XYZ file of N, CA and C in Angstrom:
246
model
N 3.726 -10.064 -19.766
C 2.280 -9.907 -19.833
C 1.651 -11.167 -19.249
N 0.623 -10.989 -18.454
C -0.121 -12.088 -17.867
C -1.467 -12.202 -18.560
N -1.874 -13.426 -18.843
C -3.176 -13.664 -19.456
C -4.117 -14.213 -18.400
N -5.300 -13.624 -18.310
C -6.323 -14.066 -17.371
C -7.489 -14.651 -18.145
N -8.124 -15.635 -17.574
C -9.306 -16.227 -18.183
C -10.486 -15.952 -17.269
N -11.562 -15.438 -17.848
C -12.770 -15.117 -17.086
C -13.937 -15.839 -17.742
N -14.687 -16.578 -16.945
C -15.876 -17.251 -17.455
C -17.063 -16.304 -17.361
N -17.725 -16.083 -18.490
C -18.891 -15.205 -18.543
C -19.979 -15.922 -19.321
N -21.165 -15.977 -18.748
C -22.293 -16.601 -19.431
C -22.560 -15.842 -20.730
N -22.719 -16.556 -21.820
C -22.898 -15.910 -23.126
C -24.162 -15.055 -23.166
N -25.177 -15.391 -22.376
C -26.395 -14.567 -22.362
C -26.101 -13.167 -21.821
N -25.109 -13.070 -20.931
C -24.717 -11.769 -20.396
C -24.149 -10.886 -21.502
N -23.317 -11.472 -22.368
C -22.763 -10.708 -23.486
C -23.887 -10.260 -24.421
N -24.869 -11.123 -24.610
C -26.008 -10.766 -25.451
C -26.809 -9.622 -24.868
N -26.981 -9.642 -23.551
C -27.709 -8.567 -22.876
C -27.001 -7.233 -23.070
N -25.682 -7.258 -22.961
C -24.895 -6.029 -23.129
C -24.675 -5.674 -24.593
N -24.962 -6.618 -25.463
C -24.730 -6.441 -26.906
C -23.266 -6.140 -27.201
N -22.407 -6.954 -26.580
C -20.969 -6.814 -26.768
C -20.383 -8.126 -27.257
N -19.414 -8.015 -28.134
C -18.644 -9.201 -28.517
C -17.688 -9.515 -27.372
N -17.124 -10.707 -27.333
C -16.141 -10.999 -26.280
C -14.993 -9.984 -26.239
N -14.483 -9.570 -27.393
C -13.394 -8.583 -27.418
C -13.847 -7.237 -26.866
N -15.066 -6.819 -27.209
C -15.592 -5.554 -26.697
C -15.813 -5.635 -25.185
N -16.248 -6.796 -24.711
C -16.458 -7.002 -23.282
C -15.145 -6.879 -22.518
N -14.102 -7.507 -23.028
C -12.786 -7.429 -22.384
C -12.298 -5.985 -22.359
N -12.442 -5.283 -23.462
C -12.019 -3.881 -23.527
C -12.772 -3.054 -22.485
N -14.099 -3.245 -22.410
C -14.917 -2.496 -21.459
C -14.544 -2.831 -20.017
N -14.276 -4.091 -19.737
C -13.881 -4.477 -18.379
C -12.569 -3.822 -17.977
N -11.613 -3.775 -18.901
C -10.323 -3.156 -18.599
C -10.484 -1.664 -18.322
N -11.282 -0.998 -19.143
C -11.498 0.440 -18.951
C -12.246 0.685 -17.644
N -13.294 -0.096 -17.385
C -14.081 0.081 -16.162
C -13.221 -0.135 -14.919
N -12.388 -1.161 -14.943
C -11.507 -1.422 -13.792
C -10.514 -0.287 -13.612
N -9.931 0.181 -14.702
C -8.950 1.260 -14.628
C -9.580 2.532 -14.074
N -10.771 2.863 -14.554
C -11.476 4.057 -14.075
C -11.798 3.915 -12.585
N -12.310 2.763 -12.194
C -12.677 2.545 -10.789
C -11.461 2.642 -9.877
N -10.388 1.960 -10.227
C -9.192 1.966 -9.386
C -8.531 3.344 -9.356
N -8.611 4.076 -10.470
C -8.101 5.451 -10.467
C -8.956 6.324 -9.548
N -10.286 6.202 -9.659
C -11.194 7.006 -8.835
C -10.996 6.720 -7.346
N -10.644 5.493 -7.009
C -10.395 5.123 -5.612
C -9.016 5.564 -5.132
N -8.172 6.000 -6.067
C -6.816 6.394 -5.711
C -5.871 5.219 -5.571
N -6.281 4.065 -6.069
C -5.470 2.852 -5.976
C -4.308 2.872 -6.955
N -4.550 3.416 -8.153
C -3.505 3.493 -9.169
C -3.446 4.905 -9.739
N -2.302 5.241 -10.302
C -2.105 6.567 -10.884
C -2.835 6.677 -12.215
N -2.969 7.903 -12.679
C -3.578 8.151 -13.978
C -2.793 7.453 -15.090
N -1.484 7.506 -14.995
C -0.631 6.867 -16.000
C -0.856 5.355 -16.028
N -0.859 4.729 -14.854
C -1.069 3.269 -14.781
C -2.478 2.903 -15.226
N -3.456 3.716 -14.872
C -4.831 3.450 -15.275
C -4.969 3.497 -16.797
N -4.351 4.479 -17.408
C -4.394 4.575 -18.871
C -3.744 3.349 -19.503
N -2.626 2.919 -18.940
C -1.945 1.720 -19.462
C -2.842 0.492 -19.330
N -3.456 0.311 -18.162
C -4.338 -0.832 -17.949
C -5.503 -0.814 -18.934
N -6.047 0.367 -19.160
C -7.188 0.505 -20.069
C -6.787 0.357 -21.531
N -5.484 0.405 -21.805
C -5.026 0.322 -23.195
C -5.283 1.604 -23.955
N -5.257 2.727 -23.221
C -5.540 4.032 -23.812
C -4.365 4.975 -23.605
N -4.293 6.009 -24.439
C -3.342 7.084 -24.190
C -3.852 7.885 -22.989
N -2.987 8.692 -22.387
C -3.431 9.532 -21.262
C -4.578 10.439 -21.702
N -4.464 11.019 -22.897
C -5.507 11.901 -23.408
C -6.831 11.158 -23.519
N -6.809 9.959 -24.106
C -8.038 9.182 -24.263
C -8.585 8.719 -22.909
N -7.693 8.422 -21.958
C -8.159 8.045 -20.627
C -8.848 9.223 -19.948
N -8.282 10.420 -20.088
C -8.926 11.618 -19.536
C -10.310 11.826 -20.146
N -10.425 11.573 -21.432
C -11.714 11.695 -22.098
C -12.687 10.644 -21.553
N -12.197 9.446 -21.303
C -13.029 8.388 -20.733
C -13.510 8.785 -19.336
N -12.639 9.398 -18.535
C -13.046 9.889 -17.221
C -14.163 10.916 -17.358
N -14.014 11.815 -18.318
C -15.042 12.841 -18.552
C -16.374 12.186 -18.916
N -16.345 11.215 -19.827
C -17.571 10.549 -20.253
C -18.250 9.815 -19.099
N -17.460 9.297 -18.172
C -18.000 8.530 -17.040
C -18.202 9.404 -15.796
N -18.013 10.721 -15.993
C -18.228 11.700 -14.925
C -17.377 11.418 -13.677
N -16.110 11.094 -13.935
C -15.141 10.868 -12.864
C -14.141 12.007 -12.896
N -13.902 12.626 -11.756
C -12.985 13.746 -11.662
C -11.564 13.308 -12.024
N -10.940 14.017 -12.941
C -9.579 13.675 -13.369
C -8.541 14.090 -12.338
N -8.872 15.036 -11.494
C -7.948 15.510 -10.464
C -8.260 14.804 -9.153
N -7.307 14.054 -8.651
C -7.518 13.296 -7.423
C -6.950 13.994 -6.190
N -6.335 15.146 -6.380
C -5.763 15.889 -5.252
C -6.873 16.638 -4.517
N -6.718 16.751 -3.206
C -7.677 17.533 -2.423
C -7.361 19.023 -2.575
N -8.282 19.864 -2.162
C -8.060 21.304 -2.230
C -6.851 21.689 -1.379
N -6.733 21.100 -0.207
C -5.593 21.400 0.670
C -4.268 20.985 0.017
N -4.250 19.843 -0.644
C -3.031 19.381 -1.332
C -2.645 20.337 -2.453
N -3.641 20.811 -3.195
C -3.369 21.754 -4.274
C -2.841 23.080 -3.734
N -3.443 23.569 -2.654
C -2.979 24.825 -2.054
C -1.556 24.686 -1.531
N -1.262 23.550 -0.925
C 0.087 23.296 -0.429
C 1.083 23.276 -1.576
N 0.705 22.680 -2.676
C 1.613 22.625 -3.837
C 1.827 24.009 -4.434
N 0.782 24.808 -4.463
C 0.888 26.162 -5.035
C 1.742 27.071 -4.127
N 1.449 27.028 -2.836
C 2.080 27.947 -1.912
C 3.335 27.391 -1.231
N 3.577 26.122 -1.414
C 4.769 25.515 -0.830
C 4.573 25.289 0.588
């Protein structure tokens, strides 16, 4: 496990009304969702990064209005029809 240190102005945490722990949790989830939406990481890796189960990560995608299926229509048709 790697530990990262991020400097954040305390007024920013106050604006968001988040504790430092809540801020870190939100940053991890936001990064995981963004990188998953971009196709940079898999759903499994994104859930791991976010510290969530796959089910909870899917729910997070739903709440943030991000499509859980990253395959194109053509890719899905190819998989169905071979």
